Amino acid sequence: MSAKTQRFRVLALASHLGLLAWISVWQLFLTTDQQYSLVFIFLLYVLPLLLPLHGIIKAKPYTHAWANFIALYYLLHGLTVFYAVESERWLAAVEVVLVVGMFTGCSVFARLRGRELGLGLKKLKEEMKEECERFSKRS
């Protein structure tokens, strides 16, 4: 793995673990009005971040790619709280910074590591050529 790829892996991993810790601390200890049960907080805020954790720790590019969909959920949450809840604006700002770090790290790592492993998608032109050859052989 190249040094550049390794840096983005560290960014993705640190941001993901930081977001997991931050969301847990925020929802369990820092929120001003505790109106949800612990099970609800775990299912809504913590569990989605635990789903890709194994693949991110193992540095799997595919997991990094789909973890971005989960990151977008937290981006929406952070931006909504930042806009709507003035008393928790700084908490949401920290969440947004961590999510941006996670999204950037996961995206770039998945792209770079996928290229290093030869997992890239074929260009449409190449795919069409192979498909034409396959169908012409059948006839």
PDB file of C-alpha atoms in Angstrom:
ATOM      1  CA  MET A   1       0.000   0.000   0.000  1.00  0.00           C
ATOM      2  CA  SER A   2       1.426   3.369  -0.984  1.00  0.00           C
ATOM      3  CA  ALA A   3       2.029   6.116   1.572  1.00  0.00           C
ATOM      4  CA  LYS A   4      -0.709   8.285   0.071  1.00  0.00           C
ATOM      5  CA  THR A   5      -3.219   5.442   0.294  1.00  0.00           C
ATOM      6  CA  GLN A   6      -2.120   4.755   3.871  1.00  0.00           C
ATOM      7  CA  ARG A   7      -2.713   8.396   4.864  1.00  0.00           C
ATOM      8  CA  PHE A   8      -6.286   8.293   3.592  1.00  0.00           C
ATOM      9  CA  ARG A   9      -6.836   4.949   5.335  1.00  0.00           C
ATOM     10  CA  VAL A  10      -5.718   6.524   8.610  1.00  0.00           C
ATOM     11  CA  LEU A  11      -8.019   9.510   7.988  1.00  0.00           C
ATOM     12  CA  ALA A  12     -10.965   7.198   7.299  1.00  0.00           C
ATOM     13  CA  LEU A  13     -10.285   4.987  10.301  1.00  0.00           C
ATOM     14  CA  ALA A  14      -9.613   7.847  12.734  1.00  0.00           C
ATOM     15  CA  SER A  15     -12.675   9.783  11.571  1.00  0.00           C
ATOM     16  CA  HIS A  16     -14.886   6.705  11.739  1.00  0.00           C
ATOM     17  CA  LEU A  17     -13.753   5.777  15.248  1.00  0.00           C
ATOM     18  CA  GLY A  18     -13.929   9.427  16.305  1.00  0.00           C
ATOM     19  CA  LEU A  19     -17.459   9.725  14.963  1.00  0.00           C
ATOM     20  CA  LEU A  20     -18.486   6.539  16.749  1.00  0.00           C
ATOM     21  CA  ALA A  21     -17.073   7.830  20.044  1.00  0.00           C
ATOM     22  CA  TRP A  22     -18.427  11.358  19.549  1.00  0.00           C
ATOM     23  CA  ILE A  23     -21.968  10.245  18.732  1.00  0.00           C
ATOM     24  CA  SER A  24     -21.982   7.893  21.730  1.00  0.00           C
ATOM     25  CA  VAL A  25     -20.739  10.549  24.142  1.00  0.00           C
ATOM     26  CA  TRP A  26     -23.024  13.217  22.698  1.00  0.00           C
ATOM     27  CA  GLN A  27     -26.198  11.149  22.787  1.00  0.00           C
ATOM     28  CA  LEU A  28     -25.535   9.542  26.159  1.00  0.00           C
ATOM     29  CA  PHE A  29     -23.938  12.349  28.190  1.00  0.00           C
ATOM     30  CA  LEU A  30     -23.953  15.763  26.492  1.00  0.00           C
ATOM     31  CA  THR A  31     -27.495  16.131  25.206  1.00  0.00           C
ATOM     32  CA  THR A  32     -29.602  18.545  27.210  1.00  0.00           C
ATOM     33  CA  ASP A  33     -32.929  16.723  26.985  1.00  0.00           C
ATOM     34  CA  GLN A  34     -32.740  12.944  27.258  1.00  0.00           C
ATOM     35  CA  GLN A  35     -36.020  11.868  25.699  1.00  0.00           C
ATOM     36  CA  TYR A  36     -34.983   8.559  24.123  1.00  0.00           C
ATOM     37  CA  SER A  37     -34.282   5.150  25.618  1.00  0.00           C
ATOM     38  CA  LEU A  38     -30.800   3.641  25.497  1.00  0.00           C
ATOM     39  CA  VAL A  39     -31.984   0.962  23.048  1.00  0.00           C
ATOM     40  CA  PHE A  40     -33.349   3.604  20.688  1.00  0.00           C
ATOM     41  CA  ILE A  41     -30.107   5.626  20.886  1.00  0.00           C
ATOM     42  CA  PHE A  42     -28.058   2.498  20.176  1.00  0.00           C
ATOM     43  CA  LEU A  43     -30.206   1.438  17.218  1.00  0.00           C
ATOM     44  CA  LEU A  44     -30.476   4.879  15.643  1.00  0.00           C
ATOM     45  CA  TYR A  45     -27.093   6.439  16.346  1.00  0.00           C
ATOM     46  CA  VAL A  46     -24.514   3.749  17.186  1.00  0.00           C
ATOM     47  CA  LEU A  47     -25.483   0.615  15.246  1.00  0.00           C
ATOM     48  CA  PRO A  48     -25.146   2.126  11.743  1.00  0.00           C
ATOM     49  CA  LEU A  49     -21.522   3.024  12.516  1.00  0.00           C
ATOM     50  CA  LEU A  50     -20.796  -0.486  13.776  1.00  0.00           C
ATOM     51  CA  LEU A  51     -21.912  -2.137  10.512  1.00  0.00           C
ATOM     52  CA  PRO A  52     -18.857  -1.202   8.388  1.00  0.00           C
ATOM     53  CA  LEU A  53     -16.376  -1.161  11.294  1.00  0.00           C
ATOM     54  CA  HIS A  54     -14.913  -4.621  10.654  1.00  0.00           C
ATOM     55  CA  GLY A  55     -14.271  -3.918   6.957  1.00  0.00           C
ATOM     56  CA  ILE A  56     -12.794  -0.500   7.670  1.00  0.00           C
ATOM     57  CA  ILE A  57     -10.420  -1.975  10.242  1.00  0.00           C
ATOM     58  CA  LYS A  58      -9.442  -4.689   7.727  1.00  0.00           C
ATOM     59  CA  ALA A  59      -8.873  -1.979   5.031  1.00  0.00           C
ATOM     60  CA  LYS A  60     -11.358  -3.383   2.519  1.00  0.00           C
ATOM     61  CA  PRO A  61     -11.945  -0.863  -0.285  1.00  0.00           C
ATOM     62  CA  TYR A  62     -15.499  -2.039  -0.986  1.00  0.00           C
ATOM     63  CA  THR A  63     -16.502  -1.485   2.645  1.00  0.00           C
ATOM     64  CA  HIS A  64     -14.971   1.979   2.587  1.00  0.00           C
ATOM     65  CA  ALA A  65     -17.024   2.784  -0.509  1.00  0.00           C
ATOM     66  CA  TRP A  66     -20.399   1.762   0.901  1.00  0.00           C
ATOM     67  CA  ALA A  67     -19.622   3.226   4.342  1.00  0.00           C
ATOM     68  CA  ASN A  68     -20.059   6.607   2.666  1.00  0.00           C
ATOM     69  CA  PHE A  69     -23.800   5.987   2.476  1.00  0.00           C
ATOM     70  CA  ILE A  70     -23.825   5.661   6.248  1.00  0.00           C
ATOM     71  CA  ALA A  71     -21.688   8.781   6.562  1.00  0.00           C
ATOM     72  CA  LEU A  72     -24.303  10.749   4.628  1.00  0.00           C
ATOM     73  CA  TYR A  73     -26.896   9.812   7.260  1.00  0.00           C
ATOM     74  CA  TYR A  74     -24.723  11.438   9.929  1.00  0.00           C
ATOM     75  CA  LEU A  75     -24.047  14.441   7.726  1.00  0.00           C
ATOM     76  CA  LEU A  76     -27.786  15.030   7.433  1.00  0.00           C
ATOM     77  CA  HIS A  77     -28.180  14.604  11.174  1.00  0.00           C
ATOM     78  CA  GLY A  78     -25.360  17.022  11.951  1.00  0.00           C
ATOM     79  CA  LEU A  79     -26.535  19.688   9.530  1.00  0.00           C
ATOM     80  CA  THR A  80     -30.133  19.405  10.759  1.00  0.00           C
ATOM     81  CA  VAL A  81     -29.128  19.766  14.403  1.00  0.00           C
ATOM     82  CA  PHE A  82     -26.747  22.602  13.523  1.00  0.00           C
ATOM     83  CA  TYR A  83     -29.612  24.474  11.872  1.00  0.00           C
ATOM     84  CA  ALA A  84     -32.461  23.612  14.230  1.00  0.00           C
ATOM     85  CA  VAL A  85     -31.068  23.243  17.762  1.00  0.00           C
ATOM     86  CA  GLU A  86     -29.134  26.309  18.798  1.00  0.00           C
ATOM     87  CA  SER A  87     -28.022  24.879  22.156  1.00  0.00           C
ATOM     88  CA  GLU A  88     -26.315  21.896  20.473  1.00  0.00           C
ATOM     89  CA  ARG A  89     -24.824  23.730  17.510  1.00  0.00           C
ATOM     90  CA  TRP A  90     -21.190  23.139  18.526  1.00  0.00           C
ATOM     91  CA  LEU A  91     -21.874  19.430  19.067  1.00  0.00           C
ATOM     92  CA  ALA A  92     -23.281  19.180  15.557  1.00  0.00           C
ATOM     93  CA  ALA A  93     -20.316  21.098  14.129  1.00  0.00           C
ATOM     94  CA  VAL A  94     -17.916  18.515  15.561  1.00  0.00           C
ATOM     95  CA  GLU A  95     -20.062  15.752  14.048  1.00  0.00           C
ATOM     96  CA  VAL A  96     -20.020  17.416  10.617  1.00  0.00           C
ATOM     97  CA  VAL A  97     -16.217  17.803  10.712  1.00  0.00           C
ATOM     98  CA  LEU A  98     -15.793  14.120  11.612  1.00  0.00           C
ATOM     99  CA  VAL A  99     -18.237  13.049   8.902  1.00  0.00           C
ATOM    100  CA  VAL A 100     -16.432  15.107   6.259  1.00  0.00           C
ATOM    101  CA  GLY A 101     -13.161  13.496   7.328  1.00  0.00           C
ATOM    102  CA  MET A 102     -14.712  10.035   7.180  1.00  0.00           C
ATOM    103  CA  PHE A 103     -16.317  10.665   3.801  1.00  0.00           C
ATOM    104  CA  THR A 104     -13.115  12.045   2.304  1.00  0.00           C
ATOM    105  CA  GLY A 105     -10.923   9.327   3.768  1.00  0.00           C
ATOM    106  CA  CYS A 106     -13.240   6.496   2.753  1.00  0.00           C
ATOM    107  CA  SER A 107     -13.803   7.820  -0.768  1.00  0.00           C
ATOM    108  CA  VAL A 108     -10.190   8.452  -1.628  1.00  0.00           C
ATOM    109  CA  PHE A 109      -8.948   5.279   0.083  1.00  0.00           C
ATOM    110  CA  ALA A 110     -11.485   3.123  -1.779  1.00  0.00           C
ATOM    111  CA  ARG A 111     -10.460   4.668  -5.083  1.00  0.00           C
ATOM    112  CA  LEU A 112      -6.699   4.456  -4.545  1.00  0.00           C
ATOM    113  CA  ARG A 113      -6.678   1.005  -2.977  1.00  0.00           C
ATOM    114  CA  GLY A 114      -9.074  -0.322  -5.604  1.00  0.00           C
ATOM    115  CA  ARG A 115      -6.686   0.846  -8.312  1.00  0.00           C
ATOM    116  CA  GLU A 116      -3.728  -0.733  -6.521  1.00  0.00           C
ATOM    117  CA  LEU A 117      -5.579  -4.045  -6.344  1.00  0.00           C
ATOM    118  CA  GLY A 118      -6.895  -3.790  -9.909  1.00  0.00           C
ATOM    119  CA  LEU A 119     -10.534  -3.666  -8.811  1.00  0.00           C
ATOM    120  CA  GLY A 120     -11.549  -0.754 -11.031  1.00  0.00           C
ATOM    121  CA  LEU A 121     -14.514  -0.838 -13.339  1.00  0.00           C
ATOM    122  CA  LYS A 122     -13.912  -1.251 -17.042  1.00  0.00           C
ATOM    123  CA  LYS A 123     -14.584   1.664 -19.306  1.00  0.00           C
ATOM    124  CA  LEU A 124     -17.847   1.479 -21.206  1.00  0.00           C
ATOM    125  CA  LYS A 125     -15.996   1.334 -24.516  1.00  0.00           C
ATOM    126  CA  GLU A 126     -14.078  -1.782 -23.409  1.00  0.00           C
ATOM    127  CA  GLU A 127     -17.197  -3.392 -21.964  1.00  0.00           C
ATOM    128  CA  MET A 128     -19.141  -2.827 -25.201  1.00  0.00           C
ATOM    129  CA  LYS A 129     -16.322  -4.282 -27.286  1.00  0.00           C
ATOM    130  CA  GLU A 130     -16.182  -7.457 -25.166  1.00  0.00           C
ATOM    131  CA  GLU A 131     -19.957  -7.789 -25.289  1.00  0.00           C
ATOM    132  CA  CYS A 132     -19.999  -7.439 -29.085  1.00  0.00           C
ATOM    133  CA  GLU A 133     -17.298 -10.083 -29.397  1.00  0.00           C
ATOM    134  CA  ARG A 134     -19.182 -12.452 -27.113  1.00  0.00           C
ATOM    135  CA  PHE A 135     -22.418 -12.128 -29.076  1.00  0.00           C
ATOM    136  CA  SER A 136     -20.705 -12.388 -32.469  1.00  0.00           C
ATOM    137  CA  LYS A 137     -19.127 -15.703 -31.400  1.00  0.00           C
ATOM    138  CA  ARG A 138     -22.572 -17.153 -30.605  1.00  0.00           C
ATOM    139  CA  SER A 139     -23.879 -16.528 -34.118  1.00  0.00           C
TER     140      SER A 139
END
